[in-house]
PDB file of C-alpha atoms and ligand atoms in Angstrom:
ATOM      1  CA  MET A   7       8.400 -11.054 -13.734  1.00  0.00           C
ATOM      2  CA  LYS A   8       8.904  -7.620 -12.215  1.00  0.00           C
ATOM      3  CA  VAL A   9       7.420  -6.867  -8.800  1.00  0.00           C
ATOM      4  CA  ILE A  10       7.137  -3.241  -7.730  1.00  0.00           C
ATOM      5  CA  ALA A  11       6.376  -2.209  -4.144  1.00  0.00           C
ATOM      6  CA  PHE A  12       5.217   1.256  -3.097  1.00  0.00           C
ATOM      7  CA  ASN A  13       5.955   2.602   0.367  1.00  0.00           C
ATOM      8  CA  GLY A  14       3.249   4.955   1.603  1.00  0.00           C
ATOM      9  CA  SER A  15       5.100   5.774   4.831  1.00  0.00           C
ATOM     10  CA  PRO A  16       7.458   8.741   5.060  1.00  0.00           C
ATOM     11  CA  ARG A  17       9.781   6.468   7.046  1.00  0.00           C
ATOM     12  CA  LYS A  18      12.089   4.402   4.874  1.00  0.00           C
ATOM     13  CA  LYS A  19      13.247   1.899   7.478  1.00  0.00           C
ATOM     14  CA  TRP A  20      10.279   1.383   9.751  1.00  0.00           C
ATOM     15  CA  ASN A  21       7.369  -1.015   9.895  1.00  0.00           C
ATOM     16  CA  THR A  22       5.811  -0.558   6.453  1.00  0.00           C
ATOM     17  CA  ALA A  23       9.113  -0.393   4.581  1.00  0.00           C
ATOM     18  CA  THR A  24      10.438  -3.431   6.467  1.00  0.00           C
ATOM     19  CA  LEU A  25       7.412  -5.525   5.509  1.00  0.00           C
ATOM     20  CA  LEU A  26       7.556  -4.357   1.896  1.00  0.00           C
ATOM     21  CA  ASN A  27      11.238  -5.285   1.730  1.00  0.00           C
ATOM     22  CA  LYS A  28      10.398  -8.725   3.125  1.00  0.00           C
ATOM     23  CA  ALA A  29       7.685  -9.167   0.503  1.00  0.00           C
ATOM     24  CA  LEU A  30      10.189  -8.212  -2.191  1.00  0.00           C
ATOM     25  CA  GLU A  31      12.685 -10.699  -0.753  1.00  0.00           C
ATOM     26  CA  GLY A  32      10.009 -13.375  -1.143  1.00  0.00           C
ATOM     27  CA  ALA A  33       9.391 -12.294  -4.724  1.00  0.00           C
ATOM     28  CA  ALA A  34      13.139 -12.239  -5.467  1.00  0.00           C
ATOM     29  CA  ALA A  35      13.427 -15.773  -4.073  1.00  0.00           C
ATOM     30  CA  GLN A  36      11.063 -16.779  -6.893  1.00  0.00           C
ATOM     31  CA  GLY A  37      13.393 -15.132  -9.405  1.00  0.00           C
ATOM     32  CA  ALA A  38      11.482 -11.862  -9.743  1.00  0.00           C
ATOM     33  CA  GLU A  39      13.151  -8.554 -10.442  1.00  0.00           C
ATOM     34  CA  THR A  40      12.104  -6.199  -7.643  1.00  0.00           C
ATOM     35  CA  GLU A  41      11.920  -2.486  -6.964  1.00  0.00           C
ATOM     36  CA  LEU A  42      10.818  -0.471  -3.927  1.00  0.00           C
ATOM     37  CA  ILE A  43       9.517   3.024  -4.609  1.00  0.00           C
ATOM     38  CA  HIS A  44       9.143   5.485  -1.730  1.00  0.00           C
ATOM     39  CA  LEU A  45       6.145   7.663  -2.550  1.00  0.00           C
ATOM     40  CA  TYR A  46       7.388  10.431  -0.254  1.00  0.00           C
ATOM     41  CA  ASP A  47      10.451  10.865  -2.510  1.00  0.00           C
ATOM     42  CA  LEU A  48       8.237  11.739  -5.460  1.00  0.00           C
ATOM     43  CA  ASN A  49       6.714  14.996  -6.524  1.00  0.00           C
ATOM     44  CA  PHE A  50       3.088  14.291  -7.393  1.00  0.00           C
ATOM     45  CA  LYS A  51      -0.486  15.162  -6.590  1.00  0.00           C
ATOM     46  CA  GLY A  52      -3.652  13.122  -6.389  1.00  0.00           C
ATOM     47  CA  CYS A  53      -6.276  13.121  -9.143  1.00  0.00           C
ATOM     48  CA  VAL A  54      -7.020  16.643 -10.404  1.00  0.00           C
ATOM     49  CA  SER A  55     -10.414  15.652 -11.805  1.00  0.00           C
ATOM     50  CA  CYS A  56      -9.570  16.592 -15.409  1.00  0.00           C
ATOM     51  CA  PHE A  57     -11.423  13.494 -16.744  1.00  0.00           C
ATOM     52  CA  SER A  58      -8.974  13.095 -19.658  1.00  0.00           C
ATOM     53  CA  CYS A  59      -8.921   9.420 -18.709  1.00  0.00           C
ATOM     54  CA  LYS A  60     -12.695   9.262 -19.259  1.00  0.00           C
ATOM     55  CA  THR A  61     -12.999  11.459 -22.379  1.00  0.00           C
ATOM     56  CA  ARG A  62     -14.650   9.606 -25.258  1.00  0.00           C
ATOM     57  CA  GLY A  63     -12.106   9.124 -28.062  1.00  0.00           C
ATOM     58  CA  GLY A  64      -9.515  11.158 -26.154  1.00  0.00           C
ATOM     59  CA  LYS A  65      -5.825  10.315 -26.451  1.00  0.00           C
ATOM     60  CA  SER A  66      -5.584   9.777 -22.700  1.00  0.00           C
ATOM     61  CA  TYR A  67      -8.637   7.547 -22.431  1.00  0.00           C
ATOM     62  CA  GLY A  68      -7.868   4.951 -19.748  1.00  0.00           C
ATOM     63  CA  LYS A  69      -4.633   6.708 -18.806  1.00  0.00           C
ATOM     64  CA  CYS A  70      -3.698   9.484 -16.411  1.00  0.00           C
ATOM     65  CA  ALA A  71      -2.910  12.662 -18.379  1.00  0.00           C
ATOM     66  CA  VAL A  72      -1.212  14.485 -15.504  1.00  0.00           C
ATOM     67  CA  LYS A  73       2.521  14.923 -16.042  1.00  0.00           C
ATOM     68  CA  ASP A  74       4.657  14.631 -12.921  1.00  0.00           C
ATOM     69  CA  ASP A  75       6.881  12.099 -11.161  1.00  0.00           C
ATOM     70  CA  LEU A  76       4.153   9.462 -11.341  1.00  0.00           C
ATOM     71  CA  THR A  77       3.910   9.564 -15.133  1.00  0.00           C
ATOM     72  CA  THR A  78       6.743   7.127 -15.860  1.00  0.00           C
ATOM     73  CA  ILE A  79       5.906   5.024 -12.822  1.00  0.00           C
ATOM     74  CA  LEU A  80       2.293   4.507 -13.890  1.00  0.00           C
ATOM     75  CA  ALA A  81       3.531   3.530 -17.371  1.00  0.00           C
ATOM     76  CA  GLN A  82       5.971   1.098 -15.747  1.00  0.00           C
ATOM     77  CA  VAL A  83       3.123  -0.530 -13.798  1.00  0.00           C
ATOM     78  CA  GLU A  84       1.123  -0.979 -17.000  1.00  0.00           C
ATOM     79  CA  GLU A  85       3.976  -2.136 -19.217  1.00  0.00           C
ATOM     80  CA  GLU A  86       6.410  -3.968 -16.949  1.00  0.00           C
ATOM     81  CA  ALA A  87       4.892  -5.034 -13.636  1.00  0.00           C
ATOM     82  CA  GLY A  88       3.763  -8.613 -13.132  1.00  0.00           C
ATOM     83  CA  ALA A  89       2.767  -7.738  -9.580  1.00  0.00           C
ATOM     84  CA  ILE A  90       2.502  -4.656  -7.400  1.00  0.00           C
ATOM     85  CA  ILE A  91       2.439  -4.316  -3.634  1.00  0.00           C
ATOM     86  CA  LEU A  92       1.097  -1.239  -1.883  1.00  0.00           C
ATOM     87  CA  GLY A  93       2.188  -0.647   1.694  1.00  0.00           C
ATOM     88  CA  SER A  94       0.868   2.029   4.002  1.00  0.00           C
ATOM     89  CA  PRO A  95       0.601   2.976   7.639  1.00  0.00           C
ATOM     90  CA  ILE A  96      -2.904   3.803   8.810  1.00  0.00           C
ATOM     91  CA  TYR A  97      -3.168   7.547   9.309  1.00  0.00           C
ATOM     92  CA  LEU A  98      -6.375   8.720  10.967  1.00  0.00           C
ATOM     93  CA  GLY A  99      -8.238   5.608   9.932  1.00  0.00           C
ATOM     94  CA  THR A 100      -7.173   5.295   6.283  1.00  0.00           C
ATOM     95  CA  ALA A 101      -4.032   4.730   4.239  1.00  0.00           C
ATOM     96  CA  SER A 102      -1.648   7.720   4.360  1.00  0.00           C
ATOM     97  CA  GLY A 103      -2.399  10.812   2.270  1.00  0.00           C
ATOM     98  CA  GLU A 104       0.463  10.010  -0.145  1.00  0.00           C
ATOM     99  CA  MET A 105      -0.869   6.500  -0.642  1.00  0.00           C
ATOM    100  CA  ARG A 106      -4.408   7.766  -1.164  1.00  0.00           C
ATOM    101  CA  SER A 107      -3.143  10.269  -3.771  1.00  0.00           C
ATOM    102  CA  PHE A 108      -1.172   7.513  -5.459  1.00  0.00           C
ATOM    103  CA  MET A 109      -4.202   5.215  -5.526  1.00  0.00           C
ATOM    104  CA  GLU A 110      -6.340   7.911  -7.118  1.00  0.00           C
ATOM    105  CA  ARG A 111      -3.841   8.206  -9.944  1.00  0.00           C
ATOM    106  CA  LEU A 112      -3.209   4.452 -10.197  1.00  0.00           C
ATOM    107  CA  ILE A 113      -6.796   3.206 -10.066  1.00  0.00           C
ATOM    108  CA  PHE A 114      -9.190   5.891 -11.269  1.00  0.00           C
ATOM    109  CA  PRO A 115      -8.019   6.054 -14.936  1.00  0.00           C
ATOM    110  CA  TYR A 116      -8.757   2.334 -15.320  1.00  0.00           C
ATOM    111  CA  LEU A 117     -12.120   2.396 -13.543  1.00  0.00           C
ATOM    112  CA  THR A 118     -14.976   2.901 -15.977  1.00  0.00           C
ATOM    113  CA  TYR A 119     -18.156   4.754 -15.106  1.00  0.00           C
ATOM    114  CA  THR A 120     -20.186   1.945 -16.616  1.00  0.00           C
ATOM    115  CA  ASP A 121     -22.795  -0.148 -14.892  1.00  0.00           C
ATOM    116  CA  PRO A 122     -21.323  -2.424 -13.641  1.00  0.00           C
ATOM    117  CA  PRO A 123     -17.925  -0.716 -13.416  1.00  0.00           C
ATOM    118  CA  GLN A 124     -15.166  -2.347 -15.458  1.00  0.00           C
ATOM    119  CA  SER A 125     -11.386  -2.236 -15.716  1.00  0.00           C
ATOM    120  CA  LEU A 126      -9.403  -0.720 -18.584  1.00  0.00           C
ATOM    121  CA  PHE A 127      -6.128  -2.105 -17.217  1.00  0.00           C
ATOM    122  CA  PRO A 128      -4.864  -4.124 -20.190  1.00  0.00           C
ATOM    123  CA  LYS A 129      -3.881  -7.324 -18.366  1.00  0.00           C
ATOM    124  CA  LYS A 130      -4.257  -9.244 -15.108  1.00  0.00           C
ATOM    125  CA  ILE A 131      -1.542  -8.847 -12.495  1.00  0.00           C
ATOM    126  CA  ASN A 132      -1.181  -9.954  -8.888  1.00  0.00           C
ATOM    127  CA  THR A 133      -1.520  -7.289  -6.233  1.00  0.00           C
ATOM    128  CA  GLY A 134      -1.098  -7.077  -2.490  1.00  0.00           C
ATOM    129  CA  PHE A 135      -1.726  -4.470   0.177  1.00  0.00           C
ATOM    130  CA  ILE A 136       0.198  -4.274   3.445  1.00  0.00           C
ATOM    131  CA  TYR A 137      -1.193  -2.087   6.229  1.00  0.00           C
ATOM    132  CA  THR A 138       0.603  -1.276   9.464  1.00  0.00           C
ATOM    133  CA  MET A 139      -1.123   0.380  12.402  1.00  0.00           C
ATOM    134  CA  ASN A 140      -1.161   1.032  16.117  1.00  0.00           C
ATOM    135  CA  VAL A 141      -4.506  -0.549  16.823  1.00  0.00           C
ATOM    136  CA  THR A 142      -4.910  -4.187  17.758  1.00  0.00           C
ATOM    137  CA  GLU A 143      -6.590  -6.767  15.561  1.00  0.00           C
ATOM    138  CA  GLU A 144      -9.755  -6.479  17.685  1.00  0.00           C
ATOM    139  CA  GLN A 145      -9.910  -2.720  17.074  1.00  0.00           C
ATOM    140  CA  LYS A 146      -9.396  -3.009  13.321  1.00  0.00           C
ATOM    141  CA  GLU A 147     -13.140  -3.128  12.662  1.00  0.00           C
ATOM    142  CA  LEU A 148     -13.079   0.642  13.170  1.00  0.00           C
ATOM    143  CA  PHE A 149     -11.424   0.917   9.748  1.00  0.00           C
ATOM    144  CA  GLY A 150     -13.012  -2.217   8.250  1.00  0.00           C
ATOM    145  CA  GLN A 151     -14.889  -0.597   5.383  1.00  0.00           C
ATOM    146  CA  HIS A 152     -11.742   1.111   4.166  1.00  0.00           C
ATOM    147  CA  PHE A 153      -9.876  -2.197   3.832  1.00  0.00           C
ATOM    148  CA  ILE A 154     -12.803  -3.954   2.168  1.00  0.00           C
ATOM    149  CA  PHE A 155     -13.305  -1.132  -0.312  1.00  0.00           C
ATOM    150  CA  ASN A 156      -9.607  -1.075  -1.283  1.00  0.00           C
ATOM    151  CA  GLU A 157      -9.649  -4.857  -1.768  1.00  0.00           C
ATOM    152  CA  MET A 158     -12.678  -4.540  -4.001  1.00  0.00           C
ATOM    153  CA  LEU A 159     -11.026  -1.829  -6.117  1.00  0.00           C
ATOM    154  CA  MET A 160      -7.701  -3.633  -6.480  1.00  0.00           C
ATOM    155  CA  GLY A 161      -9.436  -6.884  -7.374  1.00  0.00           C
ATOM    156  CA  LEU A 162     -11.694  -5.202  -9.918  1.00  0.00           C
ATOM    157  CA  ILE A 163      -8.918  -3.252 -11.641  1.00  0.00           C
ATOM    158  CA  PHE A 164      -5.999  -5.673 -11.565  1.00  0.00           C
ATOM    159  CA  GLY A 165      -7.631  -9.093 -11.298  1.00  0.00           C
ATOM    160  CA  SER A 166      -6.585 -10.328  -7.878  1.00  0.00           C
ATOM    161  CA  THR A 167      -5.469  -8.990  -4.549  1.00  0.00           C
ATOM    162  CA  GLU A 168      -4.537 -10.033  -1.059  1.00  0.00           C
ATOM    163  CA  THR A 169      -4.162  -8.073   2.172  1.00  0.00           C
ATOM    164  CA  LEU A 170      -1.742  -8.319   5.082  1.00  0.00           C
ATOM    165  CA  PHE A 171      -2.216  -6.470   8.373  1.00  0.00           C
ATOM    166  CA  SER A 172       0.469  -5.702  10.915  1.00  0.00           C
ATOM    167  CA  PHE A 173      -1.176  -4.555  14.149  1.00  0.00           C
ATOM    168  CA  ASP A 174       0.028  -2.817  17.279  1.00  0.00           C
ATOM    169  CA  THR A 175       3.297  -1.734  15.668  1.00  0.00           C
ATOM    170  CA  TYR A 176       6.270  -0.184  17.419  1.00  0.00           C
ATOM    171  CA  GLN A 177       5.980   3.502  16.602  1.00  0.00           C
ATOM    172  CA  PHE A 178       8.679   5.529  18.356  1.00  0.00           C
ATOM    173  CA  GLU A 179      12.435   5.233  18.689  1.00  0.00           C
ATOM    174  CA  ASP A 180      12.112   6.040  22.390  1.00  0.00           C
ATOM    175  CA  TYR A 181       8.683   5.919  24.038  1.00  0.00           C
ATOM    176  CA  SER A 182       9.939   7.869  27.075  1.00  0.00           C
ATOM    177  CA  LYS A 183      10.460  10.960  24.890  1.00  0.00           C
ATOM    178  CA  VAL A 184       6.899  11.258  23.648  1.00  0.00           C
ATOM    179  CA  VAL A 185       3.599  11.925  25.364  1.00  0.00           C
ATOM    180  CA  ALA A 186       1.851   8.660  24.607  1.00  0.00           C
ATOM    181  CA  ASP A 187       0.529   7.281  27.886  1.00  0.00           C
ATOM    182  CA  ARG A 188      -1.931   5.102  26.036  1.00  0.00           C
ATOM    183  CA  PHE A 189       0.893   2.746  25.095  1.00  0.00           C
ATOM    184  CA  ASP A 190       2.871   0.436  27.331  1.00  0.00           C
ATOM    185  CA  PRO A 191       6.450   0.620  25.985  1.00  0.00           C
ATOM    186  CA  GLU A 192       7.320  -2.829  27.362  1.00  0.00           C
ATOM    187  CA  GLN A 193       4.307  -4.445  25.759  1.00  0.00           C
ATOM    188  CA  LYS A 194       5.117  -2.664  22.488  1.00  0.00           C
ATOM    189  CA  ALA A 195       8.746  -3.823  22.610  1.00  0.00           C
ATOM    190  CA  GLN A 196       7.683  -7.364  23.372  1.00  0.00           C
ATOM    191  CA  ARG A 197       5.267  -7.377  20.480  1.00  0.00           C
ATOM    192  CA  ARG A 198       7.947  -6.009  18.174  1.00  0.00           C
ATOM    193  CA  ASN A 199      10.173  -8.920  19.219  1.00  0.00           C
ATOM    194  CA  ASP A 200       7.533 -11.658  19.236  1.00  0.00           C
ATOM    195  CA  VAL A 201       4.910 -10.781  16.643  1.00  0.00           C
ATOM    196  CA  PHE A 202       6.522  -8.435  14.122  1.00  0.00           C
ATOM    197  CA  PRO A 203       8.983 -11.127  12.917  1.00  0.00           C
ATOM    198  CA  LYS A 204       5.948 -13.322  12.179  1.00  0.00           C
ATOM    199  CA  ASP A 205       4.408 -10.473  10.192  1.00  0.00           C
ATOM    200  CA  CYS A 206       7.695 -10.302   8.278  1.00  0.00           C
ATOM    201  CA  GLU A 207       7.400 -14.011   7.463  1.00  0.00           C
ATOM    202  CA  LYS A 208       3.841 -13.465   6.257  1.00  0.00           C
ATOM    203  CA  ALA A 209       5.071 -10.603   4.056  1.00  0.00           C
ATOM    204  CA  PHE A 210       7.812 -12.827   2.630  1.00  0.00           C
ATOM    205  CA  ASP A 211       5.200 -15.503   1.835  1.00  0.00           C
ATOM    206  CA  MET A 212       2.958 -12.893   0.236  1.00  0.00           C
ATOM    207  CA  GLY A 213       5.833 -11.818  -2.022  1.00  0.00           C
ATOM    208  CA  THR A 214       6.443 -15.453  -2.940  1.00  0.00           C
ATOM    209  CA  ARG A 215       2.805 -15.920  -3.961  1.00  0.00           C
ATOM    210  CA  LEU A 216       2.556 -12.654  -5.865  1.00  0.00           C
ATOM    211  CA  ALA A 217       5.654 -13.440  -7.912  1.00  0.00           C
ATOM    212  CA  LYS A 218       4.032 -16.609  -9.239  1.00  0.00           C
ATOM    213  CA  GLN A 219       2.344 -16.120 -12.567  1.00  0.00           C
TER     214      GLN A 219
HETATM  215  C1  FMN B 313      -0.268  11.055  11.327  1.00  0.00           C
HETATM  216  C2  FMN B 313      -0.434   9.690  11.944  1.00  0.00           C
HETATM  217  C3  FMN B 313      -1.707   9.194  12.120  1.00  0.00           C
HETATM  218  C4  FMN B 313      -1.891   7.896  12.621  1.00  0.00           C
HETATM  219  N1  FMN B 313      -3.171   7.424  12.753  1.00  0.00           N
HETATM  220  C5  FMN B 313      -3.363   6.142  13.158  1.00  0.00           C
HETATM  221  C6  FMN B 313      -4.680   5.592  13.224  1.00  0.00           C
HETATM  222  O1  FMN B 313      -5.677   6.241  12.904  1.00  0.00           O
HETATM  223  N2  FMN B 313      -4.819   4.324  13.651  1.00  0.00           N
HETATM  224  C7  FMN B 313      -3.738   3.553  13.983  1.00  0.00           C
HETATM  225  O2  FMN B 313      -3.926   2.389  14.333  1.00  0.00           O
HETATM  226  N3  FMN B 313      -2.470   4.039  13.918  1.00  0.00           N
HETATM  227  C8  FMN B 313      -2.261   5.304  13.511  1.00  0.00           C
HETATM  228  N4  FMN B 313      -0.985   5.811  13.422  1.00  0.00           N
HETATM  229  C9  FMN B 313       0.158   4.909  13.729  1.00  0.00           C
HETATM  230  C10 FMN B 313       0.778   4.288  12.480  1.00  0.00           C
HETATM  231  O3  FMN B 313      -0.196   3.778  11.594  1.00  0.00           O
HETATM  232  C11 FMN B 313       1.703   3.129  12.847  1.00  0.00           C
HETATM  233  O4  FMN B 313       2.639   3.526  13.806  1.00  0.00           O
HETATM  234  C12 FMN B 313       2.402   2.602  11.599  1.00  0.00           C
HETATM  235  O5  FMN B 313       2.896   1.304  11.827  1.00  0.00           O
HETATM  236  C13 FMN B 313       3.555   3.505  11.166  1.00  0.00           C
HETATM  237  O6  FMN B 313       4.161   2.989  10.005  1.00  0.00           O
HETATM  238  P1  FMN B 313       5.715   3.191   9.740  1.00  0.00           P
HETATM  239  O7  FMN B 313       6.441   2.644  10.939  1.00  0.00           O
HETATM  240  O8  FMN B 313       5.999   2.406   8.523  1.00  0.00           O
HETATM  241  O9  FMN B 313       5.953   4.640   9.531  1.00  0.00           O
HETATM  242  C14 FMN B 313      -0.767   7.111  12.979  1.00  0.00           C
HETATM  243  C15 FMN B 313       0.533   7.649  12.819  1.00  0.00           C
HETATM  244  C16 FMN B 313       0.696   8.935  12.326  1.00  0.00           C
HETATM  245  C17 FMN B 313       2.094   9.497  12.160  1.00  0.00           C
END
């Protein structure tokens, strides 16, 4: 079983990447082969609305016809992955722009415009989504529809999905250097020490579950 994780944060060693690495550790503990792909390292765009993936009898029906750095990766997901994990910080209330662009290319080609919508993805795989954000669990309802909609899409296209949230994350190397009076640096540091390790454990457990066939 191969498990591929996608980092939708530009930061390769911060909250999102750390949780994705933990999830992959959990998957590796089950014997899975793992890979972490940083979306910000890739040259790609979101969907360009060419509809090749929806063209009746077309050679790209059910596949993304755009050729760029995502081309081989999307083929790898279809042909090799037994599970995928998407990880993203919340940027202005949704997953980051890179993650949104990636999701357009990953999901839309498989999503039919039938009633009800169906999936053209050729098999069932396990999927997970990890979100990290500044807001607290109580404030998450602000973005609630976004999470529910993504869960619905991932479940519909790939067969199953689960979601992990990491709230109130530690955002800056040094809080004294930024204008961010809204945050209490001590409270943030305490949460990073007390709660973030628990989020890491949850990510590890998620990886363990996703790596099971
Ligand atoms: C451009 C930008 C927009 C953000 N918007 C939000 C937001 O709308 N809500 C929120 O809770 N956090 C927001 N954040 C904070 C990040 O989601 C949070 O710090 C996240 O854990 C960062 O992930 P990383 O450490 O993996 O880079 C924003 C951060 C940036 C850089």
